[in-house]
mmCIF file with all atom_site columns, C-alpha atoms in Angstrom:
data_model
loop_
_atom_site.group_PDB
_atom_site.id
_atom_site.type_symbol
_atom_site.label_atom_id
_atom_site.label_alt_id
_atom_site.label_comp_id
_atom_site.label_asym_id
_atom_site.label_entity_id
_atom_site.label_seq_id
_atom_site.pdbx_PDB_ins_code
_atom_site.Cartn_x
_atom_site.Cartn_y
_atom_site.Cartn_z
_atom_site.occupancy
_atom_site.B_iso_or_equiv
_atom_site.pdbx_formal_charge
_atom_site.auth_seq_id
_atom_site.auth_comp_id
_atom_site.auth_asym_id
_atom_site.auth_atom_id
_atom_site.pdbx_PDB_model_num
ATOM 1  C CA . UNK A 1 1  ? -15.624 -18.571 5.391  1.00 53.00 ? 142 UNK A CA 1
ATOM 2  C CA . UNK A 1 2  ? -18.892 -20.989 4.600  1.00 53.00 ? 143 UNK A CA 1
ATOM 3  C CA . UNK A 1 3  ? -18.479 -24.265 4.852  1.00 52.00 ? 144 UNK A CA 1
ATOM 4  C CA . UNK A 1 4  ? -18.275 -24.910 0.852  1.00 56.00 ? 145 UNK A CA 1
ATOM 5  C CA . UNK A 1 5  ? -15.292 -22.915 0.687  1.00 58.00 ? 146 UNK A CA 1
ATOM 6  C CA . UNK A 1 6  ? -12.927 -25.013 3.815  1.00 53.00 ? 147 UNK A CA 1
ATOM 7  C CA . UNK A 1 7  ? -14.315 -27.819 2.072  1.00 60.00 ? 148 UNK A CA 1
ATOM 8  C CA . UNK A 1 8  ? -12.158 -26.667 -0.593 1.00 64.00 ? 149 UNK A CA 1
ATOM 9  C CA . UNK A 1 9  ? -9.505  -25.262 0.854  1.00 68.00 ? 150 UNK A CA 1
ATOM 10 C CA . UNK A 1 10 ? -9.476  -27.811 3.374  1.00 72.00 ? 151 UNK A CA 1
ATOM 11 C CA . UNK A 1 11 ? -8.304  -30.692 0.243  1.00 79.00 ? 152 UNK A CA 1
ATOM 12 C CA . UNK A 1 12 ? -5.284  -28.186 -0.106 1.00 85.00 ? 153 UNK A CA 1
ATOM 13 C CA . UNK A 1 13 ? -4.288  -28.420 3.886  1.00 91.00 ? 154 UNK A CA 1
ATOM 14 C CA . UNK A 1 14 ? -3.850  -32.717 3.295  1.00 90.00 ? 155 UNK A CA 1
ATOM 15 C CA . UNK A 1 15 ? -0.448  -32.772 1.825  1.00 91.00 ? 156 UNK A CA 1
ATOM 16 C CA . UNK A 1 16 ? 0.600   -29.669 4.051  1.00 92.00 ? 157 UNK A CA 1
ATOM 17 C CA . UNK A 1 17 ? -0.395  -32.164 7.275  1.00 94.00 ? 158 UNK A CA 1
ATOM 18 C CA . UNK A 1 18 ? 1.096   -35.122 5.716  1.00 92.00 ? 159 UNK A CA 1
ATOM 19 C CA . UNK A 1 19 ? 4.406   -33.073 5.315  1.00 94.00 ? 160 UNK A CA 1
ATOM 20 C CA . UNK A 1 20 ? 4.258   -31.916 8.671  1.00 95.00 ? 161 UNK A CA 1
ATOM 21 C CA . UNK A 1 21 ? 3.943   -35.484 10.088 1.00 94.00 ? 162 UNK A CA 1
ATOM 22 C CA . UNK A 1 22 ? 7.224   -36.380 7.696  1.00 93.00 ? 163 UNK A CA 1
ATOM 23 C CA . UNK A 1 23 ? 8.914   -33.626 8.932  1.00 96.00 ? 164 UNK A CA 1
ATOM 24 C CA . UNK A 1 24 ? 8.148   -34.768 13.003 1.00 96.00 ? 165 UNK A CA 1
ATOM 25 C CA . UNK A 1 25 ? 8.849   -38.445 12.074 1.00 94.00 ? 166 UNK A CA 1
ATOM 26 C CA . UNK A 1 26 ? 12.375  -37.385 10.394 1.00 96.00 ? 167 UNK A CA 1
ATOM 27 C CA . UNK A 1 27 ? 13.756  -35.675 13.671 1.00 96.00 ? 168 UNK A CA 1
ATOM 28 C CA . UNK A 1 28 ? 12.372  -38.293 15.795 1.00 96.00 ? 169 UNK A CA 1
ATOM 29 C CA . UNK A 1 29 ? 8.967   -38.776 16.274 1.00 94.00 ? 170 UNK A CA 1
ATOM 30 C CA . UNK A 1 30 ? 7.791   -42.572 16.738 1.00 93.00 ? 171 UNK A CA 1
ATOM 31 C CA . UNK A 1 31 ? 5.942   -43.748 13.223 1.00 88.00 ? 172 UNK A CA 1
ATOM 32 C CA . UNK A 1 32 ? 3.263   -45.040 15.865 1.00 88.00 ? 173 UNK A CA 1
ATOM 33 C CA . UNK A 1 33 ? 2.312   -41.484 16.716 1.00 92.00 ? 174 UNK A CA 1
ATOM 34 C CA . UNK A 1 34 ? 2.026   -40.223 12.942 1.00 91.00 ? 175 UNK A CA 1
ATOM 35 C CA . UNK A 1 35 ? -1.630  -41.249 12.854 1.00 91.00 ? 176 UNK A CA 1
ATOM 36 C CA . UNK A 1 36 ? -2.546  -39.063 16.045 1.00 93.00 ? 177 UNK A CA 1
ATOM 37 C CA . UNK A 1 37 ? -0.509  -36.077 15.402 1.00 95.00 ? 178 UNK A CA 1
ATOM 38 C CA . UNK A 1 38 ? -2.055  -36.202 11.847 1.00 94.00 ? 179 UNK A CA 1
ATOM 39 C CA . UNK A 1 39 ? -5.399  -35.628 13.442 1.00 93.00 ? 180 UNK A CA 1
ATOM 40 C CA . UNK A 1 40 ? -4.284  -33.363 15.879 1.00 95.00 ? 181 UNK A CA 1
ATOM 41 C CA . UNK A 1 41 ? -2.798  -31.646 13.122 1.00 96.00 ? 182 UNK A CA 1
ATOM 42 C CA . UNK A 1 42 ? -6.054  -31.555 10.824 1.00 94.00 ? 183 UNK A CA 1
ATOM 43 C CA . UNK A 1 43 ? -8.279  -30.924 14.235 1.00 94.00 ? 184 UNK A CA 1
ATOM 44 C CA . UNK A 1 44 ? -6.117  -27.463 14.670 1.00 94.00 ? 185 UNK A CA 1
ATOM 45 C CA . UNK A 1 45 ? -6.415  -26.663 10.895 1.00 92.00 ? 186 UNK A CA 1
ATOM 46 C CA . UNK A 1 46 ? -10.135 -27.499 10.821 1.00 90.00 ? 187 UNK A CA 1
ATOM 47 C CA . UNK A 1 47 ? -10.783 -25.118 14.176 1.00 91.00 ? 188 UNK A CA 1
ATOM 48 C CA . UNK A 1 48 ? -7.845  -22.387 13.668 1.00 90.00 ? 189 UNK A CA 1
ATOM 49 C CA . UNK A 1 49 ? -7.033  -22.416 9.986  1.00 88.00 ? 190 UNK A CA 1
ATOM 50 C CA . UNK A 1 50 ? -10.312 -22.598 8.057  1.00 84.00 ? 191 UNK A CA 1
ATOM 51 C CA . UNK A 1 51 ? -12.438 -20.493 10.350 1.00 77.00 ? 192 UNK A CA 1
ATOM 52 C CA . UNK A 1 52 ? -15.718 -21.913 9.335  1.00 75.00 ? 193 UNK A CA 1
ATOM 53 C CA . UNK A 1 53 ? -17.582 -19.709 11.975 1.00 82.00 ? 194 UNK A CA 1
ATOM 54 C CA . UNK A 1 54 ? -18.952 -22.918 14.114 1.00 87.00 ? 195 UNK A CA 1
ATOM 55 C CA . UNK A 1 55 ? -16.528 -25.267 16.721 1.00 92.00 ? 196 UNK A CA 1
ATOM 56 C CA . UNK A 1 56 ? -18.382 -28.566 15.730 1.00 92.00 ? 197 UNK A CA 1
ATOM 57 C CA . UNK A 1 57 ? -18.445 -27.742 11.891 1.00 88.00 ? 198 UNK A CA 1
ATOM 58 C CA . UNK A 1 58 ? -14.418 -26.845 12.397 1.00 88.00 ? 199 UNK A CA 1
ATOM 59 C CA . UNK A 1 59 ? -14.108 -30.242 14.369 1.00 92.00 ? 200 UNK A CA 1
ATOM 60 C CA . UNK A 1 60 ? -15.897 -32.301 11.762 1.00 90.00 ? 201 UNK A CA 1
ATOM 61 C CA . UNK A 1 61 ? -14.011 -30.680 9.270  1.00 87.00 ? 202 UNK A CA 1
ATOM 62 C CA . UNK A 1 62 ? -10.398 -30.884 11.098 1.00 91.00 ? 203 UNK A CA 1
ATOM 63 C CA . UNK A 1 63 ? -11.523 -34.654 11.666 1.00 91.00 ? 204 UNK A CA 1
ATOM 64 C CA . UNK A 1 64 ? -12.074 -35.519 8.287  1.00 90.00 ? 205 UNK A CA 1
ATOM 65 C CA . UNK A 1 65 ? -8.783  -33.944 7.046  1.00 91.00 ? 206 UNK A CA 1
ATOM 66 C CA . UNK A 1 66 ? -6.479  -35.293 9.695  1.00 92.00 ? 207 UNK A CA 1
ATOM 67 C CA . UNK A 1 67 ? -8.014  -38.969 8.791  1.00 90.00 ? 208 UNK A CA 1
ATOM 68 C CA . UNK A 1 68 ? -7.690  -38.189 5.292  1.00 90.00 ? 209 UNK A CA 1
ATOM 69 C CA . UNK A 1 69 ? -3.910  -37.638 5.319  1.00 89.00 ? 210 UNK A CA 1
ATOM 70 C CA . UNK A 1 70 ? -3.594  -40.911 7.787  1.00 86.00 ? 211 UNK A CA 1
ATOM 71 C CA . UNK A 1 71 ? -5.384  -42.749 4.830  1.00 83.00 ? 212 UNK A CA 1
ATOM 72 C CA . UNK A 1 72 ? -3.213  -41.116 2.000  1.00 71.00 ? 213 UNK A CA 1
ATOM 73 C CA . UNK A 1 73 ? -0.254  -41.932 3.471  1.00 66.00 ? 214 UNK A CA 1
ATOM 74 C CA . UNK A 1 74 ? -0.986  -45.409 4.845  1.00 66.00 ? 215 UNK A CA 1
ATOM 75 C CA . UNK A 1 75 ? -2.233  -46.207 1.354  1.00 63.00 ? 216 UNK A CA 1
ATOM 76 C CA . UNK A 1 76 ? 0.460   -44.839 -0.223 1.00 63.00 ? 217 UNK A CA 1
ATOM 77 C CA . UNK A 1 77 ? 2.999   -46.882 2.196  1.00 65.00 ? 218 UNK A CA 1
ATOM 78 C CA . UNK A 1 78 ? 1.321   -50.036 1.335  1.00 55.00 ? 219 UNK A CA 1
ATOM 79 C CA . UNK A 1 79 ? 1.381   -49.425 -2.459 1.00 59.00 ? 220 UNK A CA 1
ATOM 80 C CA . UNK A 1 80 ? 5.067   -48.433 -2.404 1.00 61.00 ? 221 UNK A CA 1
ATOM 81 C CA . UNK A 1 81 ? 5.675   -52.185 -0.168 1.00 64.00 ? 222 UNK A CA 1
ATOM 82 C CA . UNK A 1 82 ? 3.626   -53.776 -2.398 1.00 63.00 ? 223 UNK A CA 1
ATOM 83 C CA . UNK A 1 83 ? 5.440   -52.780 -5.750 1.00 61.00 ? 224 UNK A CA 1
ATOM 84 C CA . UNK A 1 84 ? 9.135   -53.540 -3.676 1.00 68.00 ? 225 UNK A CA 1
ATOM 85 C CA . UNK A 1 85 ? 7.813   -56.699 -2.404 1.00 67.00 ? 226 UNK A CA 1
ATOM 86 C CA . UNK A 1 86 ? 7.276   -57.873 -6.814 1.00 65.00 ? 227 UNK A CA 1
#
């Protein structure tokens, strides 16, 4: 798989990471630990999952989805106060 193509598929593995988090936090799982099992999450995907041929490009890659479903769900948690909160 070249890198162009886990870039893309990569965008796909977000919401599966951010439901896997949900998932751990509903049977017990600390919220303070849903930002590093989200990365640990999109660190396995980027190295296992996508197969991009090179450990550091699967890293970067796993990085940058793991932070980006930290980000999508901490801005979605602070939209969804801020609309209660009105």
């Amino acid at each position: 798989m070249d890198f162009m193509d886990a870039e893309v598929f990569g965008v796909a593995l977000v919401p599966l990471i951010l439901a896997l988090v949900e998932l751990c936090k509903r049977t017990g799982l600390p919220d303070k630990w849903s930002p590093v099992l989200s990365v640990v999450l999109g660190l396995l995907a980027g190295v296992f999952v996508l197969d991009t041929g090179d450990l550091y490009e699967g890293i970067v890659v796993g990085l940058a989805l793991g932070l980006s479903a930290t980000g999508l769900y901490s801005g979605t948690k602070n939209v969804k106060e801020g609309v209660e909160s009105q």
